[in-house]
PDB file of C-alpha atoms in Angstrom:
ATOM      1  CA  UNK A 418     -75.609 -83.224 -24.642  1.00 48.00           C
ATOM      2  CA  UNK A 419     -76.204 -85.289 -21.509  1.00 47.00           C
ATOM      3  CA  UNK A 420     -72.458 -86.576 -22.776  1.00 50.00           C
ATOM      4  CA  UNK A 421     -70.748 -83.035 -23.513  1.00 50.00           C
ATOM      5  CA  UNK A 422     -72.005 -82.685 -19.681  1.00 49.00           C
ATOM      6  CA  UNK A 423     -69.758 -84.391 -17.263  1.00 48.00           C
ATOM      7  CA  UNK A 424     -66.737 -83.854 -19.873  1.00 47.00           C
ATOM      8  CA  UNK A 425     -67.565 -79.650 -19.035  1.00 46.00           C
ATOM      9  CA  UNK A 426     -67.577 -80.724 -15.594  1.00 44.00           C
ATOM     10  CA  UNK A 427     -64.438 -82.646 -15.303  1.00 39.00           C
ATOM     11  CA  UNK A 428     -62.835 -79.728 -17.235  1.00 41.00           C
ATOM     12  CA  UNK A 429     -63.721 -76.878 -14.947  1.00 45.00           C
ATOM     13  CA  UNK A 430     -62.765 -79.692 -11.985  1.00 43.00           C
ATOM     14  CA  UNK A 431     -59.382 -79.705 -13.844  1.00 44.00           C
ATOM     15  CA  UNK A 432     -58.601 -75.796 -13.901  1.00 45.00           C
ATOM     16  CA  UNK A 433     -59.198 -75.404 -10.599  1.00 46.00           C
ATOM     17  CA  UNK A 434     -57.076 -77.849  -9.597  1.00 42.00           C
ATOM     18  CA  UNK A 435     -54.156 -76.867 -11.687  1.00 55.00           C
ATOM     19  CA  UNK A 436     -55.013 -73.490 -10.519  1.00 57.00           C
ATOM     20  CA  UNK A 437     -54.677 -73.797  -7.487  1.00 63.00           C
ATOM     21  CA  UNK A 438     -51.770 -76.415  -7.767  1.00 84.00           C
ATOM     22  CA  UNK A 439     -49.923 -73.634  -9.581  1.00 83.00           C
ATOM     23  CA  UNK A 440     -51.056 -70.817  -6.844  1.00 82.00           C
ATOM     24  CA  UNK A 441     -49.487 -73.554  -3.568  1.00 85.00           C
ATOM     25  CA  UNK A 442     -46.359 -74.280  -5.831  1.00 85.00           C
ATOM     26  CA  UNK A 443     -45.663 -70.360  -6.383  1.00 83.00           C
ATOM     27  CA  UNK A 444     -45.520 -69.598  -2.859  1.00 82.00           C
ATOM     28  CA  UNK A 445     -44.397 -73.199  -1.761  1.00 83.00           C
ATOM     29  CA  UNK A 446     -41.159 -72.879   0.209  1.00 81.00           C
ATOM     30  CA  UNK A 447     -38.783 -74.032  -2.576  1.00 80.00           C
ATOM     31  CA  UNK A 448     -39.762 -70.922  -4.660  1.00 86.00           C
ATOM     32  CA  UNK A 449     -39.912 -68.622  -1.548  1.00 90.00           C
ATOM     33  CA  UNK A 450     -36.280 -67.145  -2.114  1.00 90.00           C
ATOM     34  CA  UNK A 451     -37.078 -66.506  -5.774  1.00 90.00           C
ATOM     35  CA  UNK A 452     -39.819 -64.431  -4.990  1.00 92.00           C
ATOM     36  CA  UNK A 453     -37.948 -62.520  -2.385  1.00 94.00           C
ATOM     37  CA  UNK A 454     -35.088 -62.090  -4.306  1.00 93.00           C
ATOM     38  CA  UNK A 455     -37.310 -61.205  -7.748  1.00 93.00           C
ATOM     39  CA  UNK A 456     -39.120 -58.455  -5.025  1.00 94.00           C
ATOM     40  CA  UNK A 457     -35.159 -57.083  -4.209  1.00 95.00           C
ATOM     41  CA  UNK A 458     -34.332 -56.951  -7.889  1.00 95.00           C
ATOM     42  CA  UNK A 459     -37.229 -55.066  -8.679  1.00 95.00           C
ATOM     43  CA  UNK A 460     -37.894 -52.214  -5.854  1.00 95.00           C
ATOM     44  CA  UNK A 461     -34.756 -50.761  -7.219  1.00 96.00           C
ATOM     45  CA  UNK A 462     -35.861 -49.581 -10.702  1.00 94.00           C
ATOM     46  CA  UNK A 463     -39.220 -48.633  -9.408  1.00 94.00           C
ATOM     47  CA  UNK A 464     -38.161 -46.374  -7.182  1.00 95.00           C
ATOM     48  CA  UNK A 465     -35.099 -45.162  -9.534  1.00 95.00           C
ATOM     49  CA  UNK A 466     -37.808 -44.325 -12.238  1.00 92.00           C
ATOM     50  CA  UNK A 467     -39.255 -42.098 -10.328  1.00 92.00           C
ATOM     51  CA  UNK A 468     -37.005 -40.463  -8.392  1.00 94.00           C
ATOM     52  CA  UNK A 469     -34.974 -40.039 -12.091  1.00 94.00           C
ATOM     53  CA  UNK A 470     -38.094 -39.191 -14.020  1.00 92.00           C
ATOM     54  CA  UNK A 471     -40.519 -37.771 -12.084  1.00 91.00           C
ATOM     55  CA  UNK A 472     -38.998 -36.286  -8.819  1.00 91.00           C
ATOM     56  CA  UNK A 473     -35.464 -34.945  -9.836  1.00 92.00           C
ATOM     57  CA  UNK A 474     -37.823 -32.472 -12.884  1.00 92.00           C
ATOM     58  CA  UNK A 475     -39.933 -31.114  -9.920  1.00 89.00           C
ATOM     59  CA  UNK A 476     -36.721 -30.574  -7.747  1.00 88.00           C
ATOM     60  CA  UNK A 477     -34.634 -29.003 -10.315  1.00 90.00           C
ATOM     61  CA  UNK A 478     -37.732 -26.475 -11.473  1.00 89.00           C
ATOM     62  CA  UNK A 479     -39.527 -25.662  -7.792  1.00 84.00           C
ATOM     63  CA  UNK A 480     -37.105 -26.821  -4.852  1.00 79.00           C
ATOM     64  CA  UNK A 481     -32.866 -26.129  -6.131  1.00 80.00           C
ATOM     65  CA  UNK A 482     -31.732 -22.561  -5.127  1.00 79.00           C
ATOM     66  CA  UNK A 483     -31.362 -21.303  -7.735  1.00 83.00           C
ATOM     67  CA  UNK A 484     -34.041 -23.670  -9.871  1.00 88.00           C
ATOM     68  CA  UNK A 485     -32.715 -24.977 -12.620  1.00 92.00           C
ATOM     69  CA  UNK A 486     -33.983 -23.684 -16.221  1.00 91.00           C
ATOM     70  CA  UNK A 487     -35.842 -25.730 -18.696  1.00 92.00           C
ATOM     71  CA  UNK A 488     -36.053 -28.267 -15.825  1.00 93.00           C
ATOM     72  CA  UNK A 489     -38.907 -30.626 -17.749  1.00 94.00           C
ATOM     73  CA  UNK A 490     -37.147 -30.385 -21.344  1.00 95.00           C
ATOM     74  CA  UNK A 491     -34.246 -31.761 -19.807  1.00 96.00           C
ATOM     75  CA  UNK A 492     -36.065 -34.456 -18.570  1.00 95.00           C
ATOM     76  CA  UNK A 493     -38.045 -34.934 -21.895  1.00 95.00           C
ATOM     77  CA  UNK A 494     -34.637 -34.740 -23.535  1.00 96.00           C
ATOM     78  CA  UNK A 495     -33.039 -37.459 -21.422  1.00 96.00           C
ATOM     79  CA  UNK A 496     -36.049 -40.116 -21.629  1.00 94.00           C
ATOM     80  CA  UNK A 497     -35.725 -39.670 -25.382  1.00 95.00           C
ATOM     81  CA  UNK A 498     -32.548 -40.356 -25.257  1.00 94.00           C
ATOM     82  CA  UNK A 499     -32.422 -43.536 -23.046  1.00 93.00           C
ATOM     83  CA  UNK A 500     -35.095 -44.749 -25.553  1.00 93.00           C
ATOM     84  CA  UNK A 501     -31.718 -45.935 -28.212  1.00 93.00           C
ATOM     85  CA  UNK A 502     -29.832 -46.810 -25.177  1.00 92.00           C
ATOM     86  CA  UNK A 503     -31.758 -49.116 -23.513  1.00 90.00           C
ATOM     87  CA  UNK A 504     -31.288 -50.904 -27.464  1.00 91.00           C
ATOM     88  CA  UNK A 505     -27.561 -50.349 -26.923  1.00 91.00           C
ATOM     89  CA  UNK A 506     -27.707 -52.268 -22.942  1.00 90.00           C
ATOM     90  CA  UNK A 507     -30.052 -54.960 -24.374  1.00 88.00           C
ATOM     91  CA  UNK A 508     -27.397 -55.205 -26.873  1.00 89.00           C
ATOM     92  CA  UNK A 509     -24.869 -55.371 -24.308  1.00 87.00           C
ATOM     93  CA  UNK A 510     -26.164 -57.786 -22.328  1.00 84.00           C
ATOM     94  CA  UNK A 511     -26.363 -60.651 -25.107  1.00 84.00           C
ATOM     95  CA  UNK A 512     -22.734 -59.546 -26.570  1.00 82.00           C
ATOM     96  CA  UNK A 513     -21.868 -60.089 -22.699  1.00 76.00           C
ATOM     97  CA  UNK A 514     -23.061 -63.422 -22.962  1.00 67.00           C
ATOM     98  CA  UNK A 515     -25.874 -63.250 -20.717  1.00 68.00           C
ATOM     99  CA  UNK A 516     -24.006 -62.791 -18.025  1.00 82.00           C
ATOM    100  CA  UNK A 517     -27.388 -61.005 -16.595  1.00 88.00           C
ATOM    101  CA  UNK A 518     -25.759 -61.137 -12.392  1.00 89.00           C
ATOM    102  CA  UNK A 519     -22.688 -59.370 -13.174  1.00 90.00           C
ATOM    103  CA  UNK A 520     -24.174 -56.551 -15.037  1.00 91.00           C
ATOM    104  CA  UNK A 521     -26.985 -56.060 -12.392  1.00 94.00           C
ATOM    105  CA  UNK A 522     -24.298 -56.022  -9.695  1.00 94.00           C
ATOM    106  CA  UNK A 523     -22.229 -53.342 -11.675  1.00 95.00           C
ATOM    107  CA  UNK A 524     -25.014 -51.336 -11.959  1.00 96.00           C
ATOM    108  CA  UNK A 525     -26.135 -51.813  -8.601  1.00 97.00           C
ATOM    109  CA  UNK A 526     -22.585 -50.857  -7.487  1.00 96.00           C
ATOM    110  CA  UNK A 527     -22.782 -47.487  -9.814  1.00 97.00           C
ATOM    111  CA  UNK A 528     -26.140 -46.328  -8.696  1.00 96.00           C
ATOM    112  CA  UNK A 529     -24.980 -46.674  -4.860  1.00 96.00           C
ATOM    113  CA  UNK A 530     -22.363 -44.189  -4.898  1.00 95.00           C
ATOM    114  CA  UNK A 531     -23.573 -42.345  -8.040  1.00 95.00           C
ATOM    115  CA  UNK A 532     -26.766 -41.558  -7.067  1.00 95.00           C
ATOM    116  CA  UNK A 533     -26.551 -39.646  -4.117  1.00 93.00           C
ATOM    117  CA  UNK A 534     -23.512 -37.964  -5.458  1.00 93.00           C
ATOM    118  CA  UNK A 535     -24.932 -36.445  -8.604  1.00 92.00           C
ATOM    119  CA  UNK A 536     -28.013 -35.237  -6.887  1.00 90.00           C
ATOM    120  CA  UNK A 537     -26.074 -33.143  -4.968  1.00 89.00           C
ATOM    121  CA  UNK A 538     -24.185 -31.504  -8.140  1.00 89.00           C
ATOM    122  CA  UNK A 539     -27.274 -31.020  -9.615  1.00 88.00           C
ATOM    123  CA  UNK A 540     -29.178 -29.235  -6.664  1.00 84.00           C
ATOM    124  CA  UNK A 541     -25.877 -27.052  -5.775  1.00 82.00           C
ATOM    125  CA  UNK A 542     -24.600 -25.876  -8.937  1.00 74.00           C
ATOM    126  CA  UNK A 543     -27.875 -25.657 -10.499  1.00 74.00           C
ATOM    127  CA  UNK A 544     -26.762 -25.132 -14.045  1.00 88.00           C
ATOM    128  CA  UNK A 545     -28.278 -26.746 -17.734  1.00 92.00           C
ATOM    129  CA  UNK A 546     -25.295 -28.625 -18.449  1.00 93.00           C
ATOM    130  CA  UNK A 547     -24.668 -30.731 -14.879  1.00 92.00           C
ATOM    131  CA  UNK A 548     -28.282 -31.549 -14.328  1.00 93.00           C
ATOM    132  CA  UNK A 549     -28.788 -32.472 -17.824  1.00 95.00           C
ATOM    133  CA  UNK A 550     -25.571 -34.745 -18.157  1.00 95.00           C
ATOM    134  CA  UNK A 551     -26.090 -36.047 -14.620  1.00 94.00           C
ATOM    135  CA  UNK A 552     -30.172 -37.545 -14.997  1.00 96.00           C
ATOM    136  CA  UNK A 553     -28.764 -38.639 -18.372  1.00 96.00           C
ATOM    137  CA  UNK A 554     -26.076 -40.767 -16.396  1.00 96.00           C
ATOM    138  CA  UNK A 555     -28.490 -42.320 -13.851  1.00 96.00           C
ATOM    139  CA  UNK A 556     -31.388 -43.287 -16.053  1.00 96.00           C
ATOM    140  CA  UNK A 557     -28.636 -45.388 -18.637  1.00 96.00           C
ATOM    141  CA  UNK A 558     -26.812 -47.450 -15.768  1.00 96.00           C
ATOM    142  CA  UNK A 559     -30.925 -47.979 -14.530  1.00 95.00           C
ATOM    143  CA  UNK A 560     -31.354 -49.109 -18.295  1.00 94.00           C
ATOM    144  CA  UNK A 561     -28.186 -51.333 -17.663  1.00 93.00           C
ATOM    145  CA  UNK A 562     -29.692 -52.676 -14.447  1.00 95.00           C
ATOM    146  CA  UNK A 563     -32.924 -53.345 -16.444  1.00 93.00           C
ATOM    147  CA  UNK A 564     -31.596 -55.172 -19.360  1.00 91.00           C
ATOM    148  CA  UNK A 565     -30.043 -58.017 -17.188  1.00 90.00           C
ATOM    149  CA  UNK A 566     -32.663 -57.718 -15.047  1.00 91.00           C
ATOM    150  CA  UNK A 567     -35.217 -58.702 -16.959  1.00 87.00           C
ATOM    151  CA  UNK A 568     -34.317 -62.450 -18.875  1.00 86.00           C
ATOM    152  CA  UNK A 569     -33.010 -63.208 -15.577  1.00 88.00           C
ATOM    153  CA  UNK A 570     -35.857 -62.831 -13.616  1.00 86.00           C
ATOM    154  CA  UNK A 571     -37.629 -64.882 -15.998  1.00 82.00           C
ATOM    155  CA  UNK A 572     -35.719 -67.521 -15.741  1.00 84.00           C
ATOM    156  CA  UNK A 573     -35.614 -67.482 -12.044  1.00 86.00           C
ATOM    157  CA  UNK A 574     -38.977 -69.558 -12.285  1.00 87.00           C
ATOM    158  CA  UNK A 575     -39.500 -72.792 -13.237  1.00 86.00           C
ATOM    159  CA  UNK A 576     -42.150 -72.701 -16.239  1.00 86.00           C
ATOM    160  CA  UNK A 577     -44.904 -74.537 -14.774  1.00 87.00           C
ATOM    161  CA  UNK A 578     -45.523 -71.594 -12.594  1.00 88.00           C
ATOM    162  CA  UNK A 579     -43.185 -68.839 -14.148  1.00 88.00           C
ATOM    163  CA  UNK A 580     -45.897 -66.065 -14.773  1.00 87.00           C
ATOM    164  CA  UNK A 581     -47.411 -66.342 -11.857  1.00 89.00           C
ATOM    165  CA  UNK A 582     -44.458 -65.723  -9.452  1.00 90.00           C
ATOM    166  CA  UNK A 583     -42.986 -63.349 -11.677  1.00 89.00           C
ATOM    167  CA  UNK A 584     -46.351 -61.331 -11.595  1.00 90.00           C
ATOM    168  CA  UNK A 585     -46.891 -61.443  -8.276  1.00 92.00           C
ATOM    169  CA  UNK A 586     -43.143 -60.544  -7.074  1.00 91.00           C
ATOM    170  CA  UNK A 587     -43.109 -57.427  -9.710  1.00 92.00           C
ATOM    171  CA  UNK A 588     -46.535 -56.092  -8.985  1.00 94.00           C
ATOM    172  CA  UNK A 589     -46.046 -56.275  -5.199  1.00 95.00           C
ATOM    173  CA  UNK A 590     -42.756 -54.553  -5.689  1.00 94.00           C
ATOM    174  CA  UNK A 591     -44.199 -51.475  -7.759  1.00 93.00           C
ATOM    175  CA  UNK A 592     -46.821 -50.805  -5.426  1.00 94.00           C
ATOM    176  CA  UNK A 593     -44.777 -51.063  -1.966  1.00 94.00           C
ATOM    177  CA  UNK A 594     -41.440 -49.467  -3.406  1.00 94.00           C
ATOM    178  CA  UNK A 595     -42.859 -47.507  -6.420  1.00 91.00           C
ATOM    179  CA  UNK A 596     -46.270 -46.475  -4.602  1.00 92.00           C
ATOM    180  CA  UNK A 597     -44.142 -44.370  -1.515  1.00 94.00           C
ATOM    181  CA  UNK A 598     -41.239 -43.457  -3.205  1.00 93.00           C
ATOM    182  CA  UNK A 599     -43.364 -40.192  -3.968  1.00 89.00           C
ATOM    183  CA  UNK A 600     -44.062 -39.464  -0.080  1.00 90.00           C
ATOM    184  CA  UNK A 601     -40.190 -40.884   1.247  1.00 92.00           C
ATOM    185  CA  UNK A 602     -38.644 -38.849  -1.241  1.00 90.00           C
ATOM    186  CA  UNK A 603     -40.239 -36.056  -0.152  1.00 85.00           C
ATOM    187  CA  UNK A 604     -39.750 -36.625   3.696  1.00 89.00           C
ATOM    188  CA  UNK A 605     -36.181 -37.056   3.054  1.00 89.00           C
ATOM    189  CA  UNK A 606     -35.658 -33.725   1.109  1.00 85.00           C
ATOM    190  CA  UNK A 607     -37.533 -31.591   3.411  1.00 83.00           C
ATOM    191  CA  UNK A 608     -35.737 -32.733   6.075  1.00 87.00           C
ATOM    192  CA  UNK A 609     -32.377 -33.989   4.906  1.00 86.00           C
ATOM    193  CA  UNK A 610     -31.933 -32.114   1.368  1.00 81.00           C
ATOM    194  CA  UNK A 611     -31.508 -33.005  -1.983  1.00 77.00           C
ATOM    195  CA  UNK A 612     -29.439 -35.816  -1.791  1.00 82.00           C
ATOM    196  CA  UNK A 613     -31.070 -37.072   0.561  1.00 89.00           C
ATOM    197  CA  UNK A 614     -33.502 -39.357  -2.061  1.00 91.00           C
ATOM    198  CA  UNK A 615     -30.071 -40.250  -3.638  1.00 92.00           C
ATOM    199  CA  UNK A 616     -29.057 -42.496  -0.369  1.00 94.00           C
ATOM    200  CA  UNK A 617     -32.711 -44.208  -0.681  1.00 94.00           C
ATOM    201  CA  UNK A 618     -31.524 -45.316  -3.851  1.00 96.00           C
ATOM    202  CA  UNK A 619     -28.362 -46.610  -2.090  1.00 96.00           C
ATOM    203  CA  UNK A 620     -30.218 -48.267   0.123  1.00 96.00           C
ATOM    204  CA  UNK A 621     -32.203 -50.432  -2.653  1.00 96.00           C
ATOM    205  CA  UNK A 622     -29.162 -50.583  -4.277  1.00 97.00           C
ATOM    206  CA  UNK A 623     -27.532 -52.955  -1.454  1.00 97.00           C
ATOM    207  CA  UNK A 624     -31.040 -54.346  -1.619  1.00 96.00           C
ATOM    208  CA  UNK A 625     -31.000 -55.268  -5.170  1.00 96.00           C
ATOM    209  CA  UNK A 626     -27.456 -57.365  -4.468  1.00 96.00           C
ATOM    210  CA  UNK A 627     -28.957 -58.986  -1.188  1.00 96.00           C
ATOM    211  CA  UNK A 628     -31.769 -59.891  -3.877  1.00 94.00           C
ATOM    212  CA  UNK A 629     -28.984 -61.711  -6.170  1.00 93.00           C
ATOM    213  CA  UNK A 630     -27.242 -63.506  -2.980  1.00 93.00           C
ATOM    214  CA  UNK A 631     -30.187 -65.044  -1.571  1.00 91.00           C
ATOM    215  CA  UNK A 632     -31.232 -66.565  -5.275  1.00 89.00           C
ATOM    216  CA  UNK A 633     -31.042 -69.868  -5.700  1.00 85.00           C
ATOM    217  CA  UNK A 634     -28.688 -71.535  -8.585  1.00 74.00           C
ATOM    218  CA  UNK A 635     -30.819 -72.202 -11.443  1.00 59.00           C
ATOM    219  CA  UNK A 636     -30.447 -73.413 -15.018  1.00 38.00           C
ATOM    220  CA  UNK A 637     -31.421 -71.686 -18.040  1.00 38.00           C
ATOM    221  CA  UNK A 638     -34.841 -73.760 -18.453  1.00 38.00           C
ATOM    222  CA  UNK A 639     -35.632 -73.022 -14.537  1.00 41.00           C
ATOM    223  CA  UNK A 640     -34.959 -76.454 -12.759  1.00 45.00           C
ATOM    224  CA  UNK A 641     -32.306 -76.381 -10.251  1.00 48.00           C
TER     225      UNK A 641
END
């Protein structure tokens, strides 16, 4: 016992210090623009999600003149839908090669201009069929963005400290993007309209691709 002792000891001694060896080399100033660019990549799809998901079923049932019918079926309907498609982009991505930039930037690029534009069909017309195809249209090219997004991100880190950047760049992303999207969006259509929340996602868009500029060349197993 007096043995097992000082071996505990120098155990515990040995987690902290890889602990907080892993903690410095996270936010050391070589990893710095992964972590900004991983916090780019992912304010985009946590704001999309909700504006897609969330916002756009309250809009089309309480705030489009005329509201919309079935306004939450169609959204039901869609996000059982994109279930089988985010297979399809996943399946896309590795027939693509993992070429995980290019089909971020191309859905960047879509969401930019698409966004903003389909939210405007869908809270002027106000019919089944245009609000129903158009959601459908912006959650799959966010699915798109997602499924390079994803195996890229992962391997913006190098292993030794891989889940701990990656956790902290998502997780601060969700709460600052995804936590006020619900409040901005809602600013922006009481003052500006409906598409309004469409340019937001613009904005993230151009975000999202300042994200992939500013990261560094890395290979496949994380070292530069």
């Amino acid at each position: 016992q007096q043995q097992q002792q000082p071996q505990t000891s120098i155990h515990e001694n040995n987690c902290n210090t890889n602990n907080s060896s892993v903690l410095q080399q996270s936010f050391s100033k070589s990893n710095i623009r992964s972590l900004l660019s991983c916090i780019l990549l992912c304010a985009l799809p946590a704001s999309a999600y909700y504006i897609f998901s969330v916002w756009l079923a309250i809009f089309m049932e309480t705030l489009a003149q005329p509201p919309i019918p079935h306004a939450f079926a169609i959204t039901t309907a869609n996000n059982i839908i994109v279930i089988p498609s985010k297979l399809l982009c996943g399946w896309i991505a590795d027939y693509w090669g993992g070429n995980y930039v290019a089909m971020m930037a191309f859905a960047c690029l879509m969401l930019a201009w698409m966004a903003p534009l389909l939210l405007y069909y869908i809270g002027k017309d106000g019919t089944v069929a245009i609000a129903f195809v158009g959601q459908g249209v912006l959650l799959f090219v966010e699915a798109l963005f997602n499924a390079g997004r994803m195996p890229w991100l992962v391997k913006s880190f190098p292993p030794s400290i891989r889940l701990t950047s990656f956790s902290f760049a998502y997780n601060f992303s969700e709460a600052i993007f995804g936590g006020f999207t619900p409040a901005v969006a809602t600013a922006l259509t009481s003052k500006y309209g409906s598409t309004a929340p469409g340019y937001m996602i613009t904005v993230l868009s151009v975000l999202a691709l300042l994200g992939l500029l500013i990261a560094p060349k890395k290979t496949l197993d994380g070292n530069e």
